[in-house]
Backbone as XML, in Angstrom:
<?xml version="1.0"?>
<chain id="A" units="angstrom">
  <residue number="1" name="MET">
    <atom name="N" x="192.278" y="252.908" z="134.894"/>
    <atom name="CA" x="192.788" y="254.190" z="134.376"/>
    <atom name="C" x="194.366" y="254.219" z="134.829"/>
  </residue>
  <residue number="2" name="LYS">
    <atom name="N" x="195.340" y="255.096" z="134.050"/>
    <atom name="CA" x="196.454" y="255.215" z="134.174"/>
    <atom name="C" x="196.782" y="256.804" z="134.367"/>
  </residue>
  <residue number="3" name="ALA">
    <atom name="N" x="197.465" y="257.001" z="135.081"/>
    <atom name="CA" x="197.992" y="258.059" z="135.406"/>
    <atom name="C" x="199.694" y="258.669" z="135.801"/>
  </residue>
  <residue number="4" name="ARG">
    <atom name="N" x="199.958" y="259.555" z="135.271"/>
    <atom name="CA" x="201.608" y="259.834" z="135.639"/>
    <atom name="C" x="201.694" y="260.897" z="136.650"/>
  </residue>
  <residue number="5" name="VAL">
    <atom name="N" x="202.552" y="260.866" z="137.386"/>
    <atom name="CA" x="203.005" y="262.257" z="138.441"/>
    <atom name="C" x="204.474" y="262.188" z="138.374"/>
  </residue>
  <residue number="6" name="ILE">
    <atom name="N" x="204.362" y="263.547" z="137.796"/>
    <atom name="CA" x="205.528" y="264.102" z="137.987"/>
    <atom name="C" x="206.472" y="265.061" z="138.721"/>
  </residue>
  <residue number="7" name="VAL">
    <atom name="N" x="207.242" y="264.824" z="139.441"/>
    <atom name="CA" x="207.820" y="265.193" z="140.876"/>
    <atom name="C" x="209.042" y="266.280" z="140.668"/>
  </residue>
  <residue number="8" name="THR">
    <atom name="N" x="209.333" y="267.717" z="140.832"/>
    <atom name="CA" x="210.325" y="268.404" z="140.233"/>
    <atom name="C" x="210.624" y="269.355" z="141.724"/>
  </residue>
  <residue number="9" name="LEU">
    <atom name="N" x="211.644" y="269.527" z="141.450"/>
    <atom name="CA" x="212.298" y="270.337" z="142.857"/>
    <atom name="C" x="211.540" y="271.762" z="142.714"/>
  </residue>
  <residue number="10" name="LYS">
    <atom name="N" x="211.343" y="272.538" z="143.738"/>
    <atom name="CA" x="210.676" y="273.968" z="143.243"/>
    <atom name="C" x="211.935" y="274.892" z="142.873"/>
  </residue>
  <residue number="11" name="ASN">
    <atom name="N" x="211.774" y="275.844" z="142.350"/>
    <atom name="CA" x="212.566" y="276.707" z="141.509"/>
    <atom name="C" x="213.220" y="277.591" z="142.814"/>
  </residue>
  <residue number="12" name="GLY">
    <atom name="N" x="214.564" y="277.601" z="142.902"/>
    <atom name="CA" x="215.625" y="278.331" z="144.150"/>
    <atom name="C" x="215.732" y="277.142" z="144.917"/>
  </residue>
  <residue number="13" name="VAL">
    <atom name="N" x="215.368" y="275.823" z="144.706"/>
    <atom name="CA" x="215.909" y="274.681" z="145.991"/>
    <atom name="C" x="217.397" y="274.239" z="145.247"/>
  </residue>
  <residue number="14" name="LEU">
    <atom name="N" x="218.266" y="274.143" z="145.635"/>
    <atom name="CA" x="219.768" y="273.584" z="144.770"/>
    <atom name="C" x="219.330" y="272.239" z="144.640"/>
  </residue>
  <residue number="15" name="ASP">
    <atom name="N" x="219.986" y="271.698" z="143.192"/>
    <atom name="CA" x="219.799" y="270.345" z="142.689"/>
    <atom name="C" x="221.103" y="269.826" z="141.984"/>
  </residue>
  <residue number="16" name="PRO">
    <atom name="N" x="221.678" y="269.452" z="143.370"/>
    <atom name="CA" x="223.178" y="268.755" z="143.310"/>
    <atom name="C" x="223.034" y="267.751" z="142.048"/>
  </residue>
  <residue number="17" name="GLN">
    <atom name="N" x="222.321" y="266.847" z="142.172"/>
    <atom name="CA" x="222.142" y="265.714" z="140.888"/>
    <atom name="C" x="221.982" y="266.252" z="139.828"/>
  </residue>
  <residue number="18" name="GLY">
    <atom name="N" x="221.362" y="267.326" z="139.358"/>
    <atom name="CA" x="221.121" y="268.118" z="138.111"/>
    <atom name="C" x="222.228" y="268.732" z="137.698"/>
  </residue>
  <residue number="19" name="LYS">
    <atom name="N" x="223.029" y="269.198" z="138.829"/>
    <atom name="CA" x="224.501" y="270.034" z="138.580"/>
    <atom name="C" x="225.250" y="268.764" z="138.044"/>
  </residue>
  <residue number="20" name="ALA">
    <atom name="N" x="225.230" y="267.934" z="138.641"/>
    <atom name="CA" x="226.374" y="266.733" z="138.275"/>
    <atom name="C" x="226.093" y="266.288" z="136.823"/>
  </residue>
  <residue number="21" name="ILE">
    <atom name="N" x="224.587" y="266.011" z="136.501"/>
    <atom name="CA" x="224.501" y="265.519" z="135.372"/>
    <atom name="C" x="224.612" y="266.404" z="134.345"/>
  </residue>
  <residue number="22" name="GLU">
    <atom name="N" x="224.739" y="267.689" z="134.685"/>
    <atom name="CA" x="225.038" y="268.976" z="133.730"/>
    <atom name="C" x="226.256" y="268.654" z="133.497"/>
  </residue>
  <residue number="23" name="GLY">
    <atom name="N" x="227.100" y="268.621" z="134.096"/>
    <atom name="CA" x="228.652" y="268.382" z="134.282"/>
    <atom name="C" x="229.078" y="267.135" z="133.484"/>
  </residue>
  <residue number="24" name="ALA">
    <atom name="N" x="228.643" y="266.096" z="133.579"/>
    <atom name="CA" x="228.963" y="264.431" z="132.785"/>
    <atom name="C" x="228.481" y="265.003" z="131.130"/>
  </residue>
  <residue number="25" name="LEU">
    <atom name="N" x="227.266" y="265.624" z="130.915"/>
    <atom name="CA" x="227.108" y="265.890" z="129.871"/>
    <atom name="C" x="227.849" y="266.747" z="128.920"/>
  </residue>
  <residue number="26" name="GLY">
    <atom name="N" x="228.272" y="267.793" z="129.523"/>
    <atom name="CA" x="229.318" y="268.560" z="128.981"/>
    <atom name="C" x="230.645" y="267.888" z="129.016"/>
  </residue>
  <residue number="27" name="GLY">
    <atom name="N" x="231.026" y="266.733" z="129.774"/>
    <atom name="CA" x="232.012" y="266.021" z="129.598"/>
    <atom name="C" x="231.967" y="265.251" z="128.334"/>
  </residue>
  <residue number="28" name="LEU">
    <atom name="N" x="230.693" y="264.837" z="128.174"/>
    <atom name="CA" x="230.324" y="263.676" z="126.881"/>
    <atom name="C" x="230.589" y="264.689" z="125.645"/>
  </residue>
  <residue number="29" name="GLY">
    <atom name="N" x="230.578" y="266.282" z="125.701"/>
    <atom name="CA" x="230.834" y="266.968" z="124.857"/>
    <atom name="C" x="229.210" y="267.551" z="124.293"/>
  </residue>
  <residue number="30" name="PHE">
    <atom name="N" x="228.444" y="267.420" z="125.058"/>
    <atom name="CA" x="227.105" y="268.200" z="124.777"/>
    <atom name="C" x="227.380" y="269.450" z="125.532"/>
  </residue>
  <residue number="31" name="GLY">
    <atom name="N" x="227.773" y="270.507" z="124.852"/>
    <atom name="CA" x="228.164" y="271.713" z="125.206"/>
    <atom name="C" x="227.302" y="272.827" z="125.184"/>
  </residue>
  <residue number="32" name="ASP">
    <atom name="N" x="226.415" y="272.519" z="124.616"/>
    <atom name="CA" x="224.864" y="273.379" z="124.497"/>
    <atom name="C" x="223.830" y="273.379" z="125.769"/>
  </residue>
  <residue number="33" name="VAL">
    <atom name="N" x="224.065" y="272.452" z="126.383"/>
    <atom name="CA" x="223.334" y="272.239" z="127.718"/>
    <atom name="C" x="223.594" y="273.459" z="128.716"/>
  </residue>
  <residue number="34" name="GLY">
    <atom name="N" x="222.334" y="274.220" z="128.864"/>
    <atom name="CA" x="222.735" y="275.314" z="129.817"/>
    <atom name="C" x="222.602" y="274.990" z="131.190"/>
  </residue>
  <residue number="35" name="SER">
    <atom name="N" x="221.569" y="274.211" z="131.793"/>
    <atom name="CA" x="221.301" y="273.622" z="132.767"/>
    <atom name="C" x="220.326" y="272.575" z="132.876"/>
  </residue>
  <residue number="36" name="VAL">
    <atom name="N" x="220.546" y="271.593" z="134.020"/>
    <atom name="CA" x="219.933" y="270.685" z="134.206"/>
    <atom name="C" x="219.021" y="270.411" z="135.330"/>
  </residue>
  <residue number="37" name="ARG">
    <atom name="N" x="218.214" y="270.062" z="135.572"/>
    <atom name="CA" x="217.223" y="269.975" z="136.672"/>
    <atom name="C" x="216.429" y="268.220" z="136.837"/>
  </residue>
  <residue number="38" name="GLN">
    <atom name="N" x="216.612" y="267.556" z="137.639"/>
    <atom name="CA" x="216.058" y="266.166" z="137.697"/>
    <atom name="C" x="214.710" y="266.434" z="138.534"/>
  </residue>
  <residue number="39" name="GLY">
    <atom name="N" x="214.007" y="265.344" z="138.217"/>
    <atom name="CA" x="212.832" y="264.991" z="138.824"/>
    <atom name="C" x="212.655" y="263.434" z="139.204"/>
  </residue>
  <residue number="40" name="LYS">
    <atom name="N" x="211.615" y="263.176" z="139.286"/>
    <atom name="CA" x="210.994" y="261.647" z="139.512"/>
    <atom name="C" x="209.635" y="261.995" z="138.856"/>
  </residue>
  <residue number="41" name="VAL">
    <atom name="N" x="209.387" y="260.228" z="137.923"/>
    <atom name="CA" x="208.000" y="260.197" z="137.775"/>
    <atom name="C" x="207.567" y="258.920" z="137.984"/>
  </residue>
  <residue number="42" name="PHE">
    <atom name="N" x="206.537" y="258.936" z="138.394"/>
    <atom name="CA" x="205.963" y="257.571" z="138.906"/>
    <atom name="C" x="204.558" y="257.568" z="138.195"/>
  </residue>
  <residue number="43" name="ASP">
    <atom name="N" x="204.337" y="256.307" z="137.168"/>
    <atom name="CA" x="203.366" y="255.591" z="136.786"/>
    <atom name="C" x="202.212" y="254.840" z="137.450"/>
  </residue>
  <residue number="44" name="VAL">
    <atom name="N" x="201.153" y="255.554" z="137.669"/>
    <atom name="CA" x="200.355" y="254.635" z="138.574"/>
    <atom name="C" x="199.030" y="254.111" z="137.808"/>
  </residue>
  <residue number="45" name="GLU">
    <atom name="N" x="198.811" y="252.916" z="138.262"/>
    <atom name="CA" x="197.540" y="252.560" z="137.283"/>
    <atom name="C" x="196.422" y="252.497" z="138.654"/>
  </residue>
  <residue number="46" name="LEU">
    <atom name="N" x="194.965" y="252.674" z="138.288"/>
    <atom name="CA" x="194.258" y="253.220" z="139.157"/>
    <atom name="C" x="192.933" y="252.362" z="138.699"/>
  </residue>
  <residue number="47" name="THR">
    <atom name="N" x="191.959" y="251.635" z="139.510"/>
    <atom name="CA" x="190.993" y="250.221" z="139.234"/>
    <atom name="C" x="189.783" y="251.196" z="138.919"/>
  </residue>
  <residue number="48" name="GLY">
    <atom name="N" x="189.779" y="252.445" z="139.455"/>
    <atom name="CA" x="188.401" y="253.333" z="139.278"/>
    <atom name="C" x="188.259" y="254.034" z="137.785"/>
  </residue>
  <residue number="49" name="SER">
    <atom name="N" x="186.842" y="254.708" z="137.837"/>
    <atom name="CA" x="186.960" y="255.159" z="136.311"/>
    <atom name="C" x="186.294" y="256.676" z="136.707"/>
  </residue>
  <residue number="50" name="ASN">
    <atom name="N" x="186.339" y="257.083" z="137.409"/>
    <atom name="CA" x="185.836" y="258.671" z="137.787"/>
    <atom name="C" x="187.334" y="259.755" z="138.040"/>
  </residue>
  <residue number="51" name="LYS">
    <atom name="N" x="187.288" y="260.211" z="136.820"/>
    <atom name="CA" x="188.639" y="260.954" z="136.763"/>
    <atom name="C" x="188.949" y="262.270" z="138.027"/>
  </residue>
  <residue number="52" name="ASP">
    <atom name="N" x="187.745" y="262.413" z="138.228"/>
    <atom name="CA" x="187.965" y="263.683" z="139.208"/>
    <atom name="C" x="188.215" y="262.499" z="140.859"/>
  </residue>
  <residue number="53" name="ALA">
    <atom name="N" x="187.449" y="261.778" z="140.996"/>
    <atom name="CA" x="188.021" y="261.012" z="142.423"/>
    <atom name="C" x="189.747" y="260.679" z="142.231"/>
  </residue>
  <residue number="54" name="ALA">
    <atom name="N" x="189.960" y="260.223" z="140.729"/>
    <atom name="CA" x="191.318" y="259.656" z="141.061"/>
    <atom name="C" x="192.130" y="260.892" z="140.869"/>
  </residue>
  <residue number="55" name="ARG">
    <atom name="N" x="191.692" y="262.120" z="140.550"/>
    <atom name="CA" x="192.782" y="263.407" z="140.798"/>
    <atom name="C" x="192.931" y="263.349" z="142.175"/>
  </residue>
  <residue number="56" name="ASN">
    <atom name="N" x="191.981" y="263.748" z="142.915"/>
    <atom name="CA" x="191.946" y="263.748" z="144.528"/>
    <atom name="C" x="192.744" y="262.997" z="144.818"/>
  </residue>
  <residue number="57" name="GLU">
    <atom name="N" x="192.713" y="261.321" z="144.965"/>
    <atom name="CA" x="193.245" y="260.247" z="145.172"/>
    <atom name="C" x="194.868" y="260.545" z="144.907"/>
  </residue>
  <residue number="58" name="LEU">
    <atom name="N" x="194.961" y="260.871" z="143.904"/>
    <atom name="CA" x="196.183" y="261.040" z="143.469"/>
    <atom name="C" x="197.111" y="262.378" z="144.101"/>
  </residue>
  <residue number="59" name="GLU">
    <atom name="N" x="196.313" y="263.177" z="144.407"/>
    <atom name="CA" x="196.745" y="264.587" z="145.099"/>
    <atom name="C" x="197.376" y="264.039" z="146.952"/>
  </residue>
  <residue number="60" name="GLN">
    <atom name="N" x="196.232" y="263.523" z="146.878"/>
    <atom name="CA" x="196.490" y="262.866" z="148.763"/>
    <atom name="C" x="197.970" y="261.979" z="148.646"/>
  </residue>
  <residue number="61" name="MET">
    <atom name="N" x="198.056" y="261.199" z="147.468"/>
    <atom name="CA" x="199.377" y="260.488" z="147.340"/>
    <atom name="C" x="200.375" y="261.355" z="147.365"/>
  </residue>
  <residue number="62" name="CYS">
    <atom name="N" x="200.365" y="262.253" z="146.669"/>
    <atom name="CA" x="201.347" y="263.265" z="146.446"/>
    <atom name="C" x="201.795" y="264.024" z="147.808"/>
  </residue>
  <residue number="63" name="GLU">
    <atom name="N" x="200.548" y="264.550" z="148.616"/>
    <atom name="CA" x="200.836" y="265.176" z="149.630"/>
    <atom name="C" x="201.278" y="264.424" z="150.760"/>
  </residue>
  <residue number="64" name="LYS">
    <atom name="N" x="201.162" y="263.079" z="151.000"/>
    <atom name="CA" x="201.369" y="262.078" z="152.237"/>
    <atom name="C" x="202.717" y="261.471" z="151.705"/>
  </residue>
  <residue number="65" name="LEU">
    <atom name="N" x="202.793" y="261.120" z="150.277"/>
    <atom name="CA" x="204.200" y="260.130" z="150.350"/>
    <atom name="C" x="204.950" y="260.487" z="149.032"/>
  </residue>
  <residue number="66" name="LEU">
    <atom name="N" x="204.672" y="260.673" z="147.880"/>
    <atom name="CA" x="205.375" y="260.976" z="146.320"/>
    <atom name="C" x="206.135" y="262.253" z="146.639"/>
  </residue>
  <residue number="67" name="ALA">
    <atom name="N" x="205.548" y="262.853" z="147.254"/>
    <atom name="CA" x="206.360" y="264.308" z="147.175"/>
    <atom name="C" x="206.529" y="264.963" z="148.349"/>
  </residue>
  <residue number="68" name="ASN">
    <atom name="N" x="207.764" y="265.880" z="148.495"/>
    <atom name="CA" x="208.016" y="266.533" z="149.863"/>
    <atom name="C" x="207.750" y="267.880" z="149.165"/>
  </residue>
  <residue number="69" name="THR">
    <atom name="N" x="206.209" y="268.656" z="149.639"/>
    <atom name="CA" x="205.823" y="269.661" z="149.141"/>
    <atom name="C" x="206.936" y="270.778" z="149.697"/>
  </residue>
  <residue number="70" name="VAL">
    <atom name="N" x="207.516" y="270.297" z="150.960"/>
    <atom name="CA" x="208.347" y="271.775" z="151.122"/>
    <atom name="C" x="209.357" y="272.364" z="149.979"/>
  </residue>
  <residue number="71" name="ILE">
    <atom name="N" x="209.886" y="271.017" z="149.337"/>
    <atom name="CA" x="210.736" y="271.752" z="148.454"/>
    <atom name="C" x="210.679" y="271.075" z="147.082"/>
  </residue>
  <residue number="72" name="GLU">
    <atom name="N" x="209.476" y="270.443" z="146.727"/>
    <atom name="CA" x="208.889" y="269.852" z="145.509"/>
    <atom name="C" x="207.859" y="270.240" z="145.226"/>
  </residue>
  <residue number="73" name="ASN">
    <atom name="N" x="207.538" y="270.560" z="143.745"/>
    <atom name="CA" x="206.009" y="270.552" z="142.859"/>
    <atom name="C" x="205.838" y="269.035" z="142.372"/>
  </residue>
  <residue number="74" name="TYR">
    <atom name="N" x="204.508" y="269.122" z="142.162"/>
    <atom name="CA" x="203.774" y="268.053" z="141.264"/>
    <atom name="C" x="203.201" y="268.136" z="140.286"/>
  </residue>
  <residue number="75" name="ALA">
    <atom name="N" x="202.782" y="267.381" z="139.356"/>
    <atom name="CA" x="201.928" y="267.507" z="138.580"/>
    <atom name="C" x="201.514" y="266.096" z="137.899"/>
  </residue>
  <residue number="76" name="ILE">
    <atom name="N" x="200.025" y="266.194" z="137.701"/>
    <atom name="CA" x="199.251" y="264.865" z="137.626"/>
    <atom name="C" x="198.698" y="265.084" z="136.063"/>
  </residue>
  <residue number="77" name="GLU">
    <atom name="N" x="199.165" y="263.712" z="135.480"/>
    <atom name="CA" x="198.555" y="263.729" z="134.231"/>
    <atom name="C" x="197.697" y="262.303" z="134.356"/>
  </residue>
  <residue number="78" name="ILE">
    <atom name="N" x="196.089" y="262.398" z="133.807"/>
    <atom name="CA" x="195.815" y="261.266" z="133.866"/>
    <atom name="C" x="194.797" y="260.908" z="132.371"/>
  </residue>
  <residue number="79" name="ALA">
    <atom name="N" x="195.167" y="259.595" z="132.126"/>
    <atom name="CA" x="194.999" y="259.034" z="130.794"/>
    <atom name="C" x="193.904" y="258.600" z="130.674"/>
  </residue>
</chain>
């Protein structure tokens, strides 16, 4: 079973890397970019077949390692 975990900064948390990307895009002539926020994507392959158990395990992974839940949100997609 394949899953994707998307980790992004919570609203209100400063994103200096996103600001740098925003500025670089403007410098490259992409003037229509209003703002950029960056994040992380993790593609995880699991050996089980129970989607509920997989979601629970992925949530534990996020809470313990993949996301800093003080400043980041995460979303889980299971295929």
